[in-house]
Coordinates of N, CA, C and O in Angstrom, one line a residue:
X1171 N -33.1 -23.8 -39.7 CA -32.3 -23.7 -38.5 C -33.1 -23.9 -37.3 O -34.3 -23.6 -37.1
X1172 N -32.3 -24.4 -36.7 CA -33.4 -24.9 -35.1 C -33.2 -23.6 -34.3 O -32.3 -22.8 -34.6
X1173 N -34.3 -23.4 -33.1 CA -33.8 -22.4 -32.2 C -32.8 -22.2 -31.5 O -32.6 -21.0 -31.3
X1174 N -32.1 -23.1 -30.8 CA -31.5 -23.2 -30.5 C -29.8 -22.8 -30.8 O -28.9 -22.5 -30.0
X1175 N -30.0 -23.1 -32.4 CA -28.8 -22.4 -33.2 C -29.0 -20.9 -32.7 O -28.4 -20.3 -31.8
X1176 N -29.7 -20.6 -33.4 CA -30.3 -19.3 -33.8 C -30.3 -18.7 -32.2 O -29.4 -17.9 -32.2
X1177 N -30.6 -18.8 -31.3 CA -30.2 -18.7 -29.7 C -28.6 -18.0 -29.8 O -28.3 -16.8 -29.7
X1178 N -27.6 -19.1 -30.1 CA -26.8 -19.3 -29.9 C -25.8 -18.2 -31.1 O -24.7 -17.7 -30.6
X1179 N -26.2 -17.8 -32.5 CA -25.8 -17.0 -33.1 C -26.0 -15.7 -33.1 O -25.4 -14.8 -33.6
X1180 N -27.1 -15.7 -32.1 CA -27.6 -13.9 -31.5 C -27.0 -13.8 -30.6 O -26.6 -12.6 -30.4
X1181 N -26.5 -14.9 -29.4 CA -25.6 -14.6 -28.7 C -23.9 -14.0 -29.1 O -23.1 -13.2 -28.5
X1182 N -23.8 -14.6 -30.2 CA -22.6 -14.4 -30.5 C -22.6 -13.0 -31.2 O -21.5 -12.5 -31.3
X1183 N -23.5 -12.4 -31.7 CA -23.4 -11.4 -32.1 C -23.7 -10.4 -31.4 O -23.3 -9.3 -31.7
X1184 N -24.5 -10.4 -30.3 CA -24.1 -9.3 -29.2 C -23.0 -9.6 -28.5 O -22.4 -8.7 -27.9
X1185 N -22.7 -10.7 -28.4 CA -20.9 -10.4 -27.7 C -20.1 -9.8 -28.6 O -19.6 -8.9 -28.0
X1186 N -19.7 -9.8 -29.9 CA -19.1 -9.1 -30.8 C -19.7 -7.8 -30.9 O -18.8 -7.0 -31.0
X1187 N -20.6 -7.3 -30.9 CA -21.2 -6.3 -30.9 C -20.7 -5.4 -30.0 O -20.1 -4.3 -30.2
X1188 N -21.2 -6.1 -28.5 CA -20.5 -5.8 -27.0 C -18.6 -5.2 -27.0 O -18.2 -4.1 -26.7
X1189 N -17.9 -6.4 -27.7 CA -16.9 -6.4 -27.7 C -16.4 -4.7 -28.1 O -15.9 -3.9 -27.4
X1190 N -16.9 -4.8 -30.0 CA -16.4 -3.3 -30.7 C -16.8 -2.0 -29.8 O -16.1 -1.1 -29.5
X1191 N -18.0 -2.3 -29.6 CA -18.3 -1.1 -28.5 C -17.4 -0.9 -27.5 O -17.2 0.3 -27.3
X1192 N -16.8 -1.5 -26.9 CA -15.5 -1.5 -25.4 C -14.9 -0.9 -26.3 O -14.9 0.3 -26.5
X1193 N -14.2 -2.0 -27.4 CA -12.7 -1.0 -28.5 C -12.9 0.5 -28.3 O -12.3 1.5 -27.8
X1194 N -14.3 0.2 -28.9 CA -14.7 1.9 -29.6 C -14.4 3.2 -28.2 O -13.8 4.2 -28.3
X1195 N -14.9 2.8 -27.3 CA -14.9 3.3 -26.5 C -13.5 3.7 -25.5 O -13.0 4.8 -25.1
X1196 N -13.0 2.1 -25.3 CA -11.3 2.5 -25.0 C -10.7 3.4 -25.8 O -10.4 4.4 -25.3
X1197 N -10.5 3.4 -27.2 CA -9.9 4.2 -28.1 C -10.5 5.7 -28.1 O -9.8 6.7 -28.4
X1198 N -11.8 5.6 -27.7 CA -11.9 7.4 -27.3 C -11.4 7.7 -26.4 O -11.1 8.9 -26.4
X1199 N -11.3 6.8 -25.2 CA -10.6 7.4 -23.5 C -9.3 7.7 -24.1 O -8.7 8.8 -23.9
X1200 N -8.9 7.0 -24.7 CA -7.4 7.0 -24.8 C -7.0 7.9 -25.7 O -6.0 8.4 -25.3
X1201 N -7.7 8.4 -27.0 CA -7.6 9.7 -27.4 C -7.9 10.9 -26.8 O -7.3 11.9 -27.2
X1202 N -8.9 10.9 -25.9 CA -8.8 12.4 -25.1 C -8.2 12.4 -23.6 O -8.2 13.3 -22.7
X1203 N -7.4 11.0 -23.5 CA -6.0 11.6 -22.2 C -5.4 12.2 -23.3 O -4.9 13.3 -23.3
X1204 N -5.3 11.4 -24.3 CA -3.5 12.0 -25.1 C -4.3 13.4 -25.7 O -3.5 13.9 -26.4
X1205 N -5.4 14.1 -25.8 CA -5.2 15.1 -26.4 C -5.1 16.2 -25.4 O -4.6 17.3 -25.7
X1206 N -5.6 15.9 -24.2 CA -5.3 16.5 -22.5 C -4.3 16.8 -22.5 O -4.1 18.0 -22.6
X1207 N -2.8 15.5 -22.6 CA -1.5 15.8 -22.3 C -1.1 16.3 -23.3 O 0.1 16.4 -23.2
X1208 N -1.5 16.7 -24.6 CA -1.0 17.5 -25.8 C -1.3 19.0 -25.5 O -0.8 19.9 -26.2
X1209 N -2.1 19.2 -24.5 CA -2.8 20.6 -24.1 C -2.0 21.0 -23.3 O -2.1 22.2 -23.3
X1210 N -1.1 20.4 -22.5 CA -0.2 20.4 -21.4 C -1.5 20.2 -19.8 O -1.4 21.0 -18.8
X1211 N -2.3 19.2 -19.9 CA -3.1 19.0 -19.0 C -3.0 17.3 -18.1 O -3.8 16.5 -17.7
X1212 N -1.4 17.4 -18.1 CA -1.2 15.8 -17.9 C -1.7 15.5 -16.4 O -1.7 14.3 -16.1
X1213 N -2.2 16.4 -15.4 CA -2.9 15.9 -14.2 C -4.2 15.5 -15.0 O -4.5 14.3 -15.1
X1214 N -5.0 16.4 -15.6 CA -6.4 16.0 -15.8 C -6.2 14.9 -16.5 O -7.2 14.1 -16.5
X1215 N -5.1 14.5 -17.4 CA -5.2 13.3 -18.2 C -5.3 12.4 -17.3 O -6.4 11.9 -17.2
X1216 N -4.4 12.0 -16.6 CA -4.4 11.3 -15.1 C -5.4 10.7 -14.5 O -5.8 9.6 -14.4
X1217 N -5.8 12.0 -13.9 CA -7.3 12.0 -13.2 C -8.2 10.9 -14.5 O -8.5 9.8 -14.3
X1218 N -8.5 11.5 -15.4 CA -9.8 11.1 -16.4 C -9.1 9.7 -16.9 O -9.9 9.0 -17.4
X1219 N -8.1 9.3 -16.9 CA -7.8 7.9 -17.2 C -7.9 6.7 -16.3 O -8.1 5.5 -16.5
X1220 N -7.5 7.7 -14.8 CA -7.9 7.0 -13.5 C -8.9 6.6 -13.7 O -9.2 5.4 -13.9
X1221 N -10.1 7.9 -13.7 CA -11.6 7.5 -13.3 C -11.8 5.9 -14.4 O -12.2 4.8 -14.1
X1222 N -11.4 6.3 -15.5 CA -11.7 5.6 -17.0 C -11.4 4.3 -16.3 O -12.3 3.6 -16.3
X1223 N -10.3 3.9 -15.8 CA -10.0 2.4 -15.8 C -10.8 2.1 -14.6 O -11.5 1.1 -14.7
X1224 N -10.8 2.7 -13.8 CA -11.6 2.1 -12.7 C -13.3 1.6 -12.5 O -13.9 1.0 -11.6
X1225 N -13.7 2.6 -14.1 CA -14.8 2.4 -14.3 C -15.6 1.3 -15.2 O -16.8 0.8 -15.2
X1226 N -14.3 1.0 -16.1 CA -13.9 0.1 -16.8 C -12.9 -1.1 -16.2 O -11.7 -1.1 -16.5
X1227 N -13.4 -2.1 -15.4 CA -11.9 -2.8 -14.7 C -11.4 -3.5 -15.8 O -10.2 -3.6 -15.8
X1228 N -12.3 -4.0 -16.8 CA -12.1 -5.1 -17.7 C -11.4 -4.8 -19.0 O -11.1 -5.6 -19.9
X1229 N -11.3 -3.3 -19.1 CA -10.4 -2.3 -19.9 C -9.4 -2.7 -19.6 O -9.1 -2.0 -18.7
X1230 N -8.3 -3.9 -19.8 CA -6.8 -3.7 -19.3 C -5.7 -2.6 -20.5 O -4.6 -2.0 -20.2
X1231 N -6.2 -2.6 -21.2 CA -5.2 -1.2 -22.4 C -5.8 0.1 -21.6 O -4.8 0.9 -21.4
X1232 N -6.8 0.6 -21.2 CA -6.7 1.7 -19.8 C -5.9 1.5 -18.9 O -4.9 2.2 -18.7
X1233 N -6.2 0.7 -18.4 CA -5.2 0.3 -17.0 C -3.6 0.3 -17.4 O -2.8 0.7 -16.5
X1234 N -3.3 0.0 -18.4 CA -1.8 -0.3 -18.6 C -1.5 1.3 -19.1 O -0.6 2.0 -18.5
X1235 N -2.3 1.9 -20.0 CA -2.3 3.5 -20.4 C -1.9 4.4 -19.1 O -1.1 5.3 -19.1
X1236 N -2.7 4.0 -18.0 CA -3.0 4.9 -17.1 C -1.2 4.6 -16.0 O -0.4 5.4 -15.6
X1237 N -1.2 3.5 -16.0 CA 0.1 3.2 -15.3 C 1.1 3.8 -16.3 O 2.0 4.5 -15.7
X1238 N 1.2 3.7 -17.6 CA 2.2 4.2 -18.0 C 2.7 5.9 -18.1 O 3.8 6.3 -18.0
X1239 N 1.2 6.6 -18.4 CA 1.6 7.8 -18.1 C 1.7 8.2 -16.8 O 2.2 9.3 -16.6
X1240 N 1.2 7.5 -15.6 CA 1.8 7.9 -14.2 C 3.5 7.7 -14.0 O 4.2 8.4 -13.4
X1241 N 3.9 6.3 -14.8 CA 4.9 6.5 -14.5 C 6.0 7.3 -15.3 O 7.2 7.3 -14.9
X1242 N 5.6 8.0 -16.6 CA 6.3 8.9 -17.2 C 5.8 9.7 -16.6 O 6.2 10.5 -17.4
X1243 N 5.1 10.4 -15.8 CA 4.7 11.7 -15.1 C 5.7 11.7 -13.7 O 6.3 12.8 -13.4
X1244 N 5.8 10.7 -12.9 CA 6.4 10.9 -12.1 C 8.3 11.1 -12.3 O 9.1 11.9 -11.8
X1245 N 8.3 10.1 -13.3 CA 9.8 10.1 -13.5 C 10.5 11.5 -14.2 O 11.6 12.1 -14.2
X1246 N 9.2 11.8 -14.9 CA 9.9 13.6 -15.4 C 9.8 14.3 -14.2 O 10.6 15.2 -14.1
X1247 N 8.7 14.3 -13.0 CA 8.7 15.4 -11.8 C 10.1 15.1 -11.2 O 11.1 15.9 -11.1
X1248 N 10.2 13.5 -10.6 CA 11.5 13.3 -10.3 C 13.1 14.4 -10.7 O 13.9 15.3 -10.3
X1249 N 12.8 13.6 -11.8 CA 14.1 14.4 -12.7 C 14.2 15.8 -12.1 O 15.2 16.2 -11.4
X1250 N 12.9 16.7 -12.4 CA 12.9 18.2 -12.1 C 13.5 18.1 -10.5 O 14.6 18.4 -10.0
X1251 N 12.3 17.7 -9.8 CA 13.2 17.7 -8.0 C 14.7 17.7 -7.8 O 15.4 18.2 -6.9
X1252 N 15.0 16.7 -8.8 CA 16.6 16.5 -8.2 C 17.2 17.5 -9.2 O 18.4 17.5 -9.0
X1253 N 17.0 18.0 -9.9 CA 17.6 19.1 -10.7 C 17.2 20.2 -9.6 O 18.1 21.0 -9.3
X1254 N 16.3 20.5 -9.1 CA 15.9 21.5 -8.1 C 16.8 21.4 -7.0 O 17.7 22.3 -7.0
X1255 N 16.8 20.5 -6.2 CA 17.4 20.3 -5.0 C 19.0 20.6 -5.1 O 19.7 21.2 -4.3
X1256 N 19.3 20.0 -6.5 CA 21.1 19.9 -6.7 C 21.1 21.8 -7.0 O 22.2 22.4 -6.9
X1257 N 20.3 22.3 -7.2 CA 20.8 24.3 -7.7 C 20.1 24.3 -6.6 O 19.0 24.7 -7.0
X1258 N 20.1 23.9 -5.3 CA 19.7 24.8 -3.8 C 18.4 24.5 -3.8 O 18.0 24.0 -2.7
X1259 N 17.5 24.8 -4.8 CA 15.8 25.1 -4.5 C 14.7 24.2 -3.6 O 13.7 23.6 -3.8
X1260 N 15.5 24.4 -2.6 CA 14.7 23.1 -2.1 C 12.9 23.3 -1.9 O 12.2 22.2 -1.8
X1261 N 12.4 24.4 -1.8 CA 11.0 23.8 -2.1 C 10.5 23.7 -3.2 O 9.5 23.1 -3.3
X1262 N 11.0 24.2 -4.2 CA 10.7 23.7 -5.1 C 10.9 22.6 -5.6 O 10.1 22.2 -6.4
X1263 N 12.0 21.8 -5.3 CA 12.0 20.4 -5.4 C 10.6 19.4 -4.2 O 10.0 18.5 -4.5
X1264 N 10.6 20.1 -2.6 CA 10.0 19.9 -2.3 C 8.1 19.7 -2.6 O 7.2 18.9 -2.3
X1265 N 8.0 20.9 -3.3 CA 6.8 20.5 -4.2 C 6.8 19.7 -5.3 O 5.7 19.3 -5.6
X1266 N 7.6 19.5 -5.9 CA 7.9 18.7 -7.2 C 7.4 17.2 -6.2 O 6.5 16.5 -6.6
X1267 N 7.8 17.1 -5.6 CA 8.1 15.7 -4.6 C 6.5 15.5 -4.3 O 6.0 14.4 -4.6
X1268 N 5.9 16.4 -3.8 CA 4.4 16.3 -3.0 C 3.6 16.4 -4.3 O 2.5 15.8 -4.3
X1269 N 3.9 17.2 -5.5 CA 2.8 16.7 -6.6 C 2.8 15.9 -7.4 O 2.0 15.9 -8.3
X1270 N 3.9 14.8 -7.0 CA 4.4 13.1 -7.3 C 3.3 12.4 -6.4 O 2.5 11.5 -6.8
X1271 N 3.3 12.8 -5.4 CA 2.6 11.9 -4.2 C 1.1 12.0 -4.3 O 0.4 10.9 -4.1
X1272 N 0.2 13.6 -4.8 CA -1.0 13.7 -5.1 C -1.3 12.6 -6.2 O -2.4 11.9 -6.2
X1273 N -0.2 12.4 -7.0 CA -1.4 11.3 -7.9 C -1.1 9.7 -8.0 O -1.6 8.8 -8.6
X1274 N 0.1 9.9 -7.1 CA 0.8 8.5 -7.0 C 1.2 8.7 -5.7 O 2.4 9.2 -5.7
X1275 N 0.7 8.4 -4.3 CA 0.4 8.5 -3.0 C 1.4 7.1 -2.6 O 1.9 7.2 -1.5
X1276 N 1.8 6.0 -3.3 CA 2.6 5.1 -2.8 C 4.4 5.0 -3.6 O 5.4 4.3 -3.4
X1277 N 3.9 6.2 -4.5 CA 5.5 6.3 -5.2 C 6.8 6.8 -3.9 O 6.8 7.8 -3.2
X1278 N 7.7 5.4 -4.1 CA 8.5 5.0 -3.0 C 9.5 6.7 -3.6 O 9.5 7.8 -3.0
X1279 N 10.0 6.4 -4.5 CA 11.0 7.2 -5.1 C 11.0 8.8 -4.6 O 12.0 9.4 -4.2
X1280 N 9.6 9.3 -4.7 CA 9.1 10.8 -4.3 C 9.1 10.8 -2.6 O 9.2 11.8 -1.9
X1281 N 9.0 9.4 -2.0 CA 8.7 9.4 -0.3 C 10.4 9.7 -0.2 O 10.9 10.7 0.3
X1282 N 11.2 8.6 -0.6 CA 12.5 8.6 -0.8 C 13.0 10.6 -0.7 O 13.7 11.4 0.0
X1283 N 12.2 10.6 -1.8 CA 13.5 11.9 -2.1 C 13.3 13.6 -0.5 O 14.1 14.4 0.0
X1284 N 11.3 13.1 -0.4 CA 11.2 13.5 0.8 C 12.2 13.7 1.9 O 13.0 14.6 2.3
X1285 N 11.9 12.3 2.2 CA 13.0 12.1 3.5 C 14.1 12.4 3.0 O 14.5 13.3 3.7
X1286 N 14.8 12.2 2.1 CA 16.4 12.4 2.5 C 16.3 14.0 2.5 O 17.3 14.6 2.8
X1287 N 15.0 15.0 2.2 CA 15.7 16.4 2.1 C 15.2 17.1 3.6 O 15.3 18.2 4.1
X1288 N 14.6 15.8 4.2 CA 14.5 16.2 5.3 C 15.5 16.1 6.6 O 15.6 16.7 7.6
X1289 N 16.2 15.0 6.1 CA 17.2 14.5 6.6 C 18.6 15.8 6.3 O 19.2 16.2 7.3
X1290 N 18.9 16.1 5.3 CA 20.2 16.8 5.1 C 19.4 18.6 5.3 O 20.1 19.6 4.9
X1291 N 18.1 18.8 5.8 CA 18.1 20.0 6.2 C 18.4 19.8 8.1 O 18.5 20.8 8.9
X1292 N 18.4 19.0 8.2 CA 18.2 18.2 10.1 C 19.8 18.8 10.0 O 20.1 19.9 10.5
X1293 N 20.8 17.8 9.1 CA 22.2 18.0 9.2 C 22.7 19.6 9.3 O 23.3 20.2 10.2
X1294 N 22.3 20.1 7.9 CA 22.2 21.6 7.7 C 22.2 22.4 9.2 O 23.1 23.1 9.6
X1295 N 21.1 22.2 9.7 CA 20.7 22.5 10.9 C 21.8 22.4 11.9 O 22.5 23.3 12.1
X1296 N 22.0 21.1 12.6 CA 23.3 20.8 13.0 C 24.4 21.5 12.9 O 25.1 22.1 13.8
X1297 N 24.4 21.3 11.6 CA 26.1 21.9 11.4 C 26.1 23.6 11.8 O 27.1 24.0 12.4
X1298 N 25.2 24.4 11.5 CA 25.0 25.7 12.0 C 24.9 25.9 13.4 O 25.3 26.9 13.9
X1299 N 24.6 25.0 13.9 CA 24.5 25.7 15.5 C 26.0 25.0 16.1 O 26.3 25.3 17.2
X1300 N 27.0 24.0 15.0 CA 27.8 23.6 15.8 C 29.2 24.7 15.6 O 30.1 25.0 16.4
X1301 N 28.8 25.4 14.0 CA 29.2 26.7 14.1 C 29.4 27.7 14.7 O 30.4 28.4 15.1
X1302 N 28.1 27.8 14.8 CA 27.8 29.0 15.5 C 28.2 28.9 17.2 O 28.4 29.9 17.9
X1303 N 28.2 27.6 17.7 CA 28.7 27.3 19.2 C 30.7 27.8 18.9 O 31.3 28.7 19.5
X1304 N 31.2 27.2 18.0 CA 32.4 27.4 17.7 C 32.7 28.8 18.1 O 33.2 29.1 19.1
X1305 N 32.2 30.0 17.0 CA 32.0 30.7 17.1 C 32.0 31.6 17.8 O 32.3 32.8 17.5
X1306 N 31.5 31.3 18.9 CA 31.2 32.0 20.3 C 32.6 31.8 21.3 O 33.1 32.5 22.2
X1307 N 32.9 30.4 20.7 CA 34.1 30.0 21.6 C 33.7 29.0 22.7 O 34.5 28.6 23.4

């Protein structure tokens, strides 16, 4: 074999080499979010899958991991807010809302649900003092 081969088959075997090591690696991030959120630790899963992809850009099965459990994290807080808000509880929906926003700061849905509860406590407001003017006469 010329050197040149032989160059060229060492290369290829630390790129394969390279390669399994990433696998190996993604598949442990990805086993200890999911054993976080089996713990009931789905912020820290978050967090540590965040860091994970970002540290890894070229990981795209993190990256797609990490988006997917944000967006099954937010859409279950959702749910709860508007189950909060519909039985009265408005800060508790109101926090449901702002610990949407801590890990997903551009989720429209959670700004959305903000405002409108700020909007129908403004009305609330309103309507009480137009009562209360009534009232007086």
């Amino acid at each position: 074999m010329d050197a040149t081969f032989k160059l060229k088959i060492n290369a290829l075997i630390v790129s394969v080499a390279f390669m399994l090591s990433a696998c190996s690696s993604t598949s442990a991030y990805l086993q200890h979010a999911k054993q976080l959120r089996q713990e009931g630790q789905t912020e820290a899963s978050l967090r540590y899958l965040k860091t994970k992809s970002e540290e890894n850009a070229e990981a795209f099965e993190l990256q797609n991991a990490y988006r997917a459990y944000l967006a099954q994290y937010s859409e279950s807080l959702i749910a709860q807010a508007q189950i909060a808000r519909s039985q009265g509880d408005i800060n508790k929906a109101e926090a449901l809302y702002q610990q949407i926003l801590q890990q997903d700061p551009l989720n429209e849905r959670a700004e959305q649900g903000l405002v409108q509860m700020q909007a129908s406590a403004q009305h609330r407001s309103m309507l009480n003092q137009a009562q209360a003017a009534i009232a007086q006469g």
